[in-house]
PDB file of C-alpha atoms in Angstrom:
ATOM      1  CA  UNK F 983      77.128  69.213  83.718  1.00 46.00           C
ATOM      2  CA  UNK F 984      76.906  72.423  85.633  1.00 47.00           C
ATOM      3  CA  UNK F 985      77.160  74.239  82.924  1.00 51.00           C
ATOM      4  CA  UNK F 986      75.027  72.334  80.542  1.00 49.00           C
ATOM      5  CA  UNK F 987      72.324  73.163  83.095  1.00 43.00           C
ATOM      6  CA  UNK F 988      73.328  76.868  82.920  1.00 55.00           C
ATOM      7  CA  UNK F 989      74.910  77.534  86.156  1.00 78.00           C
ATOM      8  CA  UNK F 990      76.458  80.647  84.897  1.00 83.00           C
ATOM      9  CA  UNK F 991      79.210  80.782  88.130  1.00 86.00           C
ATOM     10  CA  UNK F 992      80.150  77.449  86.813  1.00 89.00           C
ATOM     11  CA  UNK F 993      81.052  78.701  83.885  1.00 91.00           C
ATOM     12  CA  UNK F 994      82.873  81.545  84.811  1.00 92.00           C
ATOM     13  CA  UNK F 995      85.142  78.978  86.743  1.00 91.00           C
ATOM     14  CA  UNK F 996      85.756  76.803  83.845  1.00 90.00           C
ATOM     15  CA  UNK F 997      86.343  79.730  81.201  1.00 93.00           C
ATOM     16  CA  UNK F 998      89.249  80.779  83.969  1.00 93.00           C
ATOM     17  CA  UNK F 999      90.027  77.097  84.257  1.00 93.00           C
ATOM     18  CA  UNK F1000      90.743  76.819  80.418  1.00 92.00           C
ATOM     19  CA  UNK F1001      91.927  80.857  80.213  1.00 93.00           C
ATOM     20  CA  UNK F1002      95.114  80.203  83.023  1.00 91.00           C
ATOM     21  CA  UNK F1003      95.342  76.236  81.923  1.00 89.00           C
ATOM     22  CA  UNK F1004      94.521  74.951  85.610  1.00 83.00           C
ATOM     23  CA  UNK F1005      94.107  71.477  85.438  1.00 85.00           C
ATOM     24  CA  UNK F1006      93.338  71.510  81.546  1.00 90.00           C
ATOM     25  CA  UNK F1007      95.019  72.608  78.401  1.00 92.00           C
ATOM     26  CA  UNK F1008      95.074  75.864  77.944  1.00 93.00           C
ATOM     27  CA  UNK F1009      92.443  77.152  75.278  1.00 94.00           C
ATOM     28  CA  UNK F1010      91.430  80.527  75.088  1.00 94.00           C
ATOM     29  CA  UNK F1011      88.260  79.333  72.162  1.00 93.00           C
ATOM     30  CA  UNK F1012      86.555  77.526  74.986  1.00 93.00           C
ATOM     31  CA  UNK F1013      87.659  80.479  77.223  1.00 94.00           C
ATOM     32  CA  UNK F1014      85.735  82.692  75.437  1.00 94.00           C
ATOM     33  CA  UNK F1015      82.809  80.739  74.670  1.00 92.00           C
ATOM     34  CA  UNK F1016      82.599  79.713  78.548  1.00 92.00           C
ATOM     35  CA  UNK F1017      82.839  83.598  79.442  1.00 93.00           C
ATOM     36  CA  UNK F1018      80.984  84.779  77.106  1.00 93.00           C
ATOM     37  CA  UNK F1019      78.302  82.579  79.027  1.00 91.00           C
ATOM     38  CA  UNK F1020      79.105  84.035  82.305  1.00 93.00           C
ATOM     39  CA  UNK F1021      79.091  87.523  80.964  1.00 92.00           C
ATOM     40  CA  UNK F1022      75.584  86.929  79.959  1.00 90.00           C
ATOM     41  CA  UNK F1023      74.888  85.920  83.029  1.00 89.00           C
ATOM     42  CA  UNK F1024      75.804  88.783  84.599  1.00 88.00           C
ATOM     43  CA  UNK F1025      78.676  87.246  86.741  1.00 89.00           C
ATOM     44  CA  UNK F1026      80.404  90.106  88.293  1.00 88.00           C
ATOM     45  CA  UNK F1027      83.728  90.999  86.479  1.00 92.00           C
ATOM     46  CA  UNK F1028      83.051  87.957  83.300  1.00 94.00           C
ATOM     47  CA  UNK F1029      82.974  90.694  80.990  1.00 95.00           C
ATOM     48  CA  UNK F1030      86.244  92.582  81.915  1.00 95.00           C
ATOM     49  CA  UNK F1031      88.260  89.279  81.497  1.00 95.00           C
ATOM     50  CA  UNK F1032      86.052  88.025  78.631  1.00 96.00           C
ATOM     51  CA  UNK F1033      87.733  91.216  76.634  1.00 95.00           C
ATOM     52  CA  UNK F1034      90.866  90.609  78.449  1.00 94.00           C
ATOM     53  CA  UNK F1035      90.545  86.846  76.577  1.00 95.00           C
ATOM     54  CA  UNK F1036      89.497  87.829  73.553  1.00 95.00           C
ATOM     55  CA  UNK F1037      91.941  90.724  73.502  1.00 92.00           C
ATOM     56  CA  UNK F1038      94.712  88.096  74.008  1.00 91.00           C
ATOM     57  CA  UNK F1039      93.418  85.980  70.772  1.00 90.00           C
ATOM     58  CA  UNK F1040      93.061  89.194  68.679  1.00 85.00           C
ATOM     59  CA  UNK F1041      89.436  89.712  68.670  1.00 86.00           C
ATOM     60  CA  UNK F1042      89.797  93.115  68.557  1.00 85.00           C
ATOM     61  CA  UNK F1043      86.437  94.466  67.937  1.00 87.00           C
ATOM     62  CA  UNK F1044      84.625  92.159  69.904  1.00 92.00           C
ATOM     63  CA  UNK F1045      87.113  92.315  73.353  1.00 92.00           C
ATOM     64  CA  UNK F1046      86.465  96.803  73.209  1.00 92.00           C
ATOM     65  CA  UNK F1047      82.626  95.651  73.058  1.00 93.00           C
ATOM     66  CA  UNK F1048      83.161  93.631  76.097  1.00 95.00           C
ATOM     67  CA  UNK F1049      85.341  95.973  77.755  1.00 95.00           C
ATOM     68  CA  UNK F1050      82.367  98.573  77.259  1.00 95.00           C
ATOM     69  CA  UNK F1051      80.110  96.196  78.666  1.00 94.00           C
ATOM     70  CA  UNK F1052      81.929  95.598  81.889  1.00 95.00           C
ATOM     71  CA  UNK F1053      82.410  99.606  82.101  1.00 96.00           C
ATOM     72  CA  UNK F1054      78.818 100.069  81.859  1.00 94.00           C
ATOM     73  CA  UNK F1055      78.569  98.019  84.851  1.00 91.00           C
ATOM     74  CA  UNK F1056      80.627 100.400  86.489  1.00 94.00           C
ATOM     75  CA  UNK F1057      83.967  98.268  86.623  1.00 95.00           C
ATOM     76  CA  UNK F1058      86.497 100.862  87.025  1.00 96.00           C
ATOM     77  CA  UNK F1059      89.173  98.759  85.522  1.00 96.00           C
ATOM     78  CA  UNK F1060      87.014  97.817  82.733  1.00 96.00           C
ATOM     79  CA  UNK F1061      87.114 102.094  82.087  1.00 97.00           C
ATOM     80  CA  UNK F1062      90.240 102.292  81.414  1.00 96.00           C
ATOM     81  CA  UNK F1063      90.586  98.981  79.285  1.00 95.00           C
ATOM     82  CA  UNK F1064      87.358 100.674  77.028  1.00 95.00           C
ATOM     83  CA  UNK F1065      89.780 103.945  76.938  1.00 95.00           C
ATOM     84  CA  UNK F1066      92.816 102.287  76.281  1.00 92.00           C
ATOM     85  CA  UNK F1067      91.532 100.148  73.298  1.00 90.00           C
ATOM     86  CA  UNK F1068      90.010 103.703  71.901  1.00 88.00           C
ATOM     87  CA  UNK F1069      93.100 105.158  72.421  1.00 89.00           C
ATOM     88  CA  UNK F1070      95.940 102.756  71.185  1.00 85.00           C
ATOM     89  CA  UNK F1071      94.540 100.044  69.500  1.00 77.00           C
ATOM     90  CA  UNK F1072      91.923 101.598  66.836  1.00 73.00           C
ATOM     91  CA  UNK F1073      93.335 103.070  63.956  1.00 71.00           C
ATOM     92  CA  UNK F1074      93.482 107.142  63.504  1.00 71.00           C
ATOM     93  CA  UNK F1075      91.052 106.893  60.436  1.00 70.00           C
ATOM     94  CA  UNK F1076      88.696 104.119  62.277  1.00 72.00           C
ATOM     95  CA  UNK F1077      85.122 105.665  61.953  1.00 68.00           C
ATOM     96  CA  UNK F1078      84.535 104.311  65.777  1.00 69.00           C
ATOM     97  CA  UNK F1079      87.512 105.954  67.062  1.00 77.00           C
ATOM     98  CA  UNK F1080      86.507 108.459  69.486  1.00 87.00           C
ATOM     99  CA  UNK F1081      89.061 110.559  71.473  1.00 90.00           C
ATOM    100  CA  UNK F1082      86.173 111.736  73.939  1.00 91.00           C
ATOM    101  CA  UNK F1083      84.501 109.108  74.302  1.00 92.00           C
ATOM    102  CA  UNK F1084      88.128 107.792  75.784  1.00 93.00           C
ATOM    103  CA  UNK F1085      89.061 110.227  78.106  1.00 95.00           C
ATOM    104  CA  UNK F1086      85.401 110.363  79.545  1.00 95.00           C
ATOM    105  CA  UNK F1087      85.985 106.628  80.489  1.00 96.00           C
ATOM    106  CA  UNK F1088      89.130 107.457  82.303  1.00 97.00           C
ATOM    107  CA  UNK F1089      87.322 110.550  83.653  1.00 97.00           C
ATOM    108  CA  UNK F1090      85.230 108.503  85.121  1.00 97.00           C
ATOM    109  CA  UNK F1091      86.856 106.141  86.355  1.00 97.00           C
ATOM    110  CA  UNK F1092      89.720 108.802  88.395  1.00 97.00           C
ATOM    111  CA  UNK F1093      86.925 110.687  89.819  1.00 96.00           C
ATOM    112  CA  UNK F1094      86.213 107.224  91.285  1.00 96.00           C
ATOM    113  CA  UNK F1095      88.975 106.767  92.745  1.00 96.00           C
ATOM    114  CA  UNK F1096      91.181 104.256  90.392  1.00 97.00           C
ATOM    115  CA  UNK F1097      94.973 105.268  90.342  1.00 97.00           C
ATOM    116  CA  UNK F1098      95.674 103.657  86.945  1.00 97.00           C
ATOM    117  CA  UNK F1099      93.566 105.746  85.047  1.00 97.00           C
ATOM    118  CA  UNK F1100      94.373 108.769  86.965  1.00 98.00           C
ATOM    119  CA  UNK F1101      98.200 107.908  85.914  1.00 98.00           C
ATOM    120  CA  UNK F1102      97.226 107.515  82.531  1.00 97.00           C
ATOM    121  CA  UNK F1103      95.025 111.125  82.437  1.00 96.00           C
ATOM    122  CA  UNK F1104      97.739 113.044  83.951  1.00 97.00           C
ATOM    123  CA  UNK F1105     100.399 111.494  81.170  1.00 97.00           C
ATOM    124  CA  UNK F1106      98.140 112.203  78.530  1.00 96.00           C
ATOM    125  CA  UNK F1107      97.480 116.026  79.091  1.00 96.00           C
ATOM    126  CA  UNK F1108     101.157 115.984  80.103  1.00 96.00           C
ATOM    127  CA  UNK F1109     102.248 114.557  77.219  1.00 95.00           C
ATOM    128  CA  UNK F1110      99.635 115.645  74.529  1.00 94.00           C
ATOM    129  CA  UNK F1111      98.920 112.262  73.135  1.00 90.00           C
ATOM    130  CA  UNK F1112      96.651 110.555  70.786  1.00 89.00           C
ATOM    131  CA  UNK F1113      95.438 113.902  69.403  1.00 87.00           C
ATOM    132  CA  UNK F1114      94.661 115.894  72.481  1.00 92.00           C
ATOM    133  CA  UNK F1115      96.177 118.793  72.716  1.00 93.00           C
ATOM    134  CA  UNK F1116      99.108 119.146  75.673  1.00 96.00           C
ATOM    135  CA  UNK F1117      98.040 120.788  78.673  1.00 97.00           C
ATOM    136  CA  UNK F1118     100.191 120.900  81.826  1.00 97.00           C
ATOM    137  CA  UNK F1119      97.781 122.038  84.129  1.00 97.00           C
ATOM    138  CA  UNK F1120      95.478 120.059  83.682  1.00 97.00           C
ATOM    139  CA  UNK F1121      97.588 116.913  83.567  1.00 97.00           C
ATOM    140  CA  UNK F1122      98.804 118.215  87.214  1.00 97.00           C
ATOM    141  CA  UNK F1123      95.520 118.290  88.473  1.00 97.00           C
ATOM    142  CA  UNK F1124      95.474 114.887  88.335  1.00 98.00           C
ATOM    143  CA  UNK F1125      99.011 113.923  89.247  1.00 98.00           C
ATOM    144  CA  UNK F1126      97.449 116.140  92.454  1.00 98.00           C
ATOM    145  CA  UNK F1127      94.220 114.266  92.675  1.00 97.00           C
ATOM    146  CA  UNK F1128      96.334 110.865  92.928  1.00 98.00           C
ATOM    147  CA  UNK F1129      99.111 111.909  95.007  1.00 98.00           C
ATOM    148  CA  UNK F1130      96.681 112.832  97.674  1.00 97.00           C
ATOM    149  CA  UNK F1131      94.782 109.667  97.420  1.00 97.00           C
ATOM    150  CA  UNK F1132      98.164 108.245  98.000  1.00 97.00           C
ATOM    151  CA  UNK F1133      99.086 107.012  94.745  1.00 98.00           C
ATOM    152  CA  UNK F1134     103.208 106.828  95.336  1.00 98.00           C
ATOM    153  CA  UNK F1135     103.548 107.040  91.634  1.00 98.00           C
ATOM    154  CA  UNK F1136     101.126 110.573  91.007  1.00 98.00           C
ATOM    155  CA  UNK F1137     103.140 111.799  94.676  1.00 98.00           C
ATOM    156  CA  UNK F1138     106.201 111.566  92.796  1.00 98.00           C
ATOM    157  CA  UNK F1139     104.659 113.408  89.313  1.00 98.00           C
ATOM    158  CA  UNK F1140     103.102 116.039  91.238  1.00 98.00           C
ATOM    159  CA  UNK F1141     106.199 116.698  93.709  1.00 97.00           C
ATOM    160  CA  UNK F1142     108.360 116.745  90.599  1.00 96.00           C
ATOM    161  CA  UNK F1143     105.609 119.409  88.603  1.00 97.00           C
ATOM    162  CA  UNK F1144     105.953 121.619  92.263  1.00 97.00           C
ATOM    163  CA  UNK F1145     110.035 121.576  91.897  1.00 96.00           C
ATOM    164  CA  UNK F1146     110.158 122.356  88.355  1.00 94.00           C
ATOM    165  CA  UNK F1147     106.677 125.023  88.230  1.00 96.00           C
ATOM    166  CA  UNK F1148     105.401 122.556  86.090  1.00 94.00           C
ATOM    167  CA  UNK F1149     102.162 123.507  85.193  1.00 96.00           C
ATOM    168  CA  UNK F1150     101.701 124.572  88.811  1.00 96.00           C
ATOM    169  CA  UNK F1151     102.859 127.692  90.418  1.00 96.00           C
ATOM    170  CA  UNK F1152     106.534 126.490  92.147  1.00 96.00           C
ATOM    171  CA  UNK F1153     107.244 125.542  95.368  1.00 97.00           C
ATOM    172  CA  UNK F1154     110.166 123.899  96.266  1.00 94.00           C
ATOM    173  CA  UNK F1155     109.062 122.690  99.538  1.00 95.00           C
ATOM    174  CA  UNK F1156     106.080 121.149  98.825  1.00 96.00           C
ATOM    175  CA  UNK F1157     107.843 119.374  96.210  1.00 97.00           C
ATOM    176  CA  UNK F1158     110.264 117.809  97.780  1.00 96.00           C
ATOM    177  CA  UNK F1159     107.566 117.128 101.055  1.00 97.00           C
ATOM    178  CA  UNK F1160     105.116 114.604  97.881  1.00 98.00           C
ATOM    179  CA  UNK F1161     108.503 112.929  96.369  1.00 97.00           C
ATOM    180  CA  UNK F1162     109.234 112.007 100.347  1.00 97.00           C
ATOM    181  CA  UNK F1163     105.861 110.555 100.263  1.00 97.00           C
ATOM    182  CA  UNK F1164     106.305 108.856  97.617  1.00 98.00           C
ATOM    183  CA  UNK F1165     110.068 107.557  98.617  1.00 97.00           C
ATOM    184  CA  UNK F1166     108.848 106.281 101.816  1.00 97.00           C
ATOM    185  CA  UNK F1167     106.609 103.748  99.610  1.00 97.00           C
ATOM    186  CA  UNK F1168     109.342 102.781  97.884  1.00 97.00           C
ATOM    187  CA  UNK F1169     109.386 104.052  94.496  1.00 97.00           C
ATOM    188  CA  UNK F1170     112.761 104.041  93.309  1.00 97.00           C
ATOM    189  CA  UNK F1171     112.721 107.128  90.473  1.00 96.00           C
ATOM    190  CA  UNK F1172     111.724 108.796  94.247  1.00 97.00           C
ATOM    191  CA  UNK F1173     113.999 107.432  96.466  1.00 97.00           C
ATOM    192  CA  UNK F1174     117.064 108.458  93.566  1.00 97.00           C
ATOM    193  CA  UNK F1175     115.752 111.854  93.866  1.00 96.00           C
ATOM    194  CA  UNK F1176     115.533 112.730  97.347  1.00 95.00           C
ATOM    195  CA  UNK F1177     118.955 111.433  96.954  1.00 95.00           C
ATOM    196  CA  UNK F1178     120.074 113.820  94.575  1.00 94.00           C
ATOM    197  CA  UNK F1179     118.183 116.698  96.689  1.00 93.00           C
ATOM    198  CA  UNK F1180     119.824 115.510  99.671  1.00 92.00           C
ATOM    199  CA  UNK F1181     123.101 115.889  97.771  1.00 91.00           C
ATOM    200  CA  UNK F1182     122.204 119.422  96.550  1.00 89.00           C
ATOM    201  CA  UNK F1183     121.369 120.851 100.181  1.00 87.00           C
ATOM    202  CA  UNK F1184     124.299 119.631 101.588  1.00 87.00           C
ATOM    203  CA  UNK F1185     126.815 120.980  98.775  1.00 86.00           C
ATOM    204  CA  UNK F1186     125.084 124.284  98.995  1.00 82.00           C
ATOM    205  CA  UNK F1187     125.204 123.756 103.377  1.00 78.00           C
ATOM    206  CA  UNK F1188     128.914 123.714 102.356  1.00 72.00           C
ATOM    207  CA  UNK F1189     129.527 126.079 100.175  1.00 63.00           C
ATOM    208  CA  UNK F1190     127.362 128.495 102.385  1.00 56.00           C
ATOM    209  CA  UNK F1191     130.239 127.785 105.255  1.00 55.00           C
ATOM    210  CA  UNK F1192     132.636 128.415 103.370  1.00 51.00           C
ATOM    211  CA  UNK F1193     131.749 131.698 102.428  1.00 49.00           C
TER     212      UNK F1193
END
């Protein structure tokens, strides 16, 4: 009844309520239509997960629109999702494919801060995909940006770029100093490497005594 009247926070709970299947069957139709409502509303994050629903029934066109909406709001997460549909779910030949467009939503949303799409940047330049052209500099820039806003993940990237001269003018030391940092939160590809390093200084300790 709620809803009937409007109360667009009402319907943001029951388009979550039939999205997750809480207490009804799940249908993501009345999902939509329900979030839609909310979106409309201008309930804070009902557009992100109205293209997160309509993304999960195939709605293609209709959950980047949404996603665009909710990044126009300034929902960081919402970036990325526009990005991510530009990126690797429109076709190469799609007229409204637009490379740019894409990495000016992650842009956007790094330089505020959100460690996904500052992941995502730095793999992209590292990597040269979806068209744009490799460049290792600039994808350690980023890995940089993260680590030192203590993303364990870009700590580990950047740390790894600063052993190899990825990119980045070597230094072994400062390598091994952001793939500590990033071992002492626990991630594992980390933790195997300081391993390895550990390994490494103490067969070279060695072999230095025995000479």
């Amino acid at each position: 009844r709620a809803v009937d009247n409007g109360h667009t926070n009402a319907s943001f709970s029951l388009a979550c309520m039939y999205s997750d299947g809480d207490e009804v069957s799940r249908n993501l139709r009345k999902a939509a239509h329900y979030m839609k409502i909310a979106a409309d509303g201008g309930v804070p994050k009902a557009s992100l997960m109205l293209g997160m629903i309509l993304a999960e029934t195939g709605t293609k066109k209709a959950a980047y629109e949404a996603f665009v909406a909710a990044a126009e709001e300034g929902d960081q997460q919402a970036m990325m999702m526009a990005a991510v549909w530009q990126l690797k779910h429109m076709k190469r030949n799609d007229p409204s494919r637009n490379v740019s467009i894409a990495l000016q939503w992650l842009t956007k949303a790094a330089d505020q801060g959100h460690e996904d799409s500052t992941i995502l940047l730095g793999d992209i330049y590292f990597r040269g995909e979806y068209g744009v052209e490799k460049d290792a500099q600039m994808a350690v820039r980023w890995y940089e940006e993260g680590a030192e806003r203590g993303s364990k993940i870009c700590q580990y990237y950047y740390g790894f770029a600063l052993l190899d001269g990825t990119g980045v003018r070597r230094n072994s030391e400062g390598g091994k100093k952001w793939i500590l940092k990033s071992a002492q939160q626990n991630y594992r590809p980390a933790i195997l490497k300081m391993q390895t390093i550990q390994r490494e200084e103490m067969r070279a300790e060695g072999g230095s005594d025995g000479d």
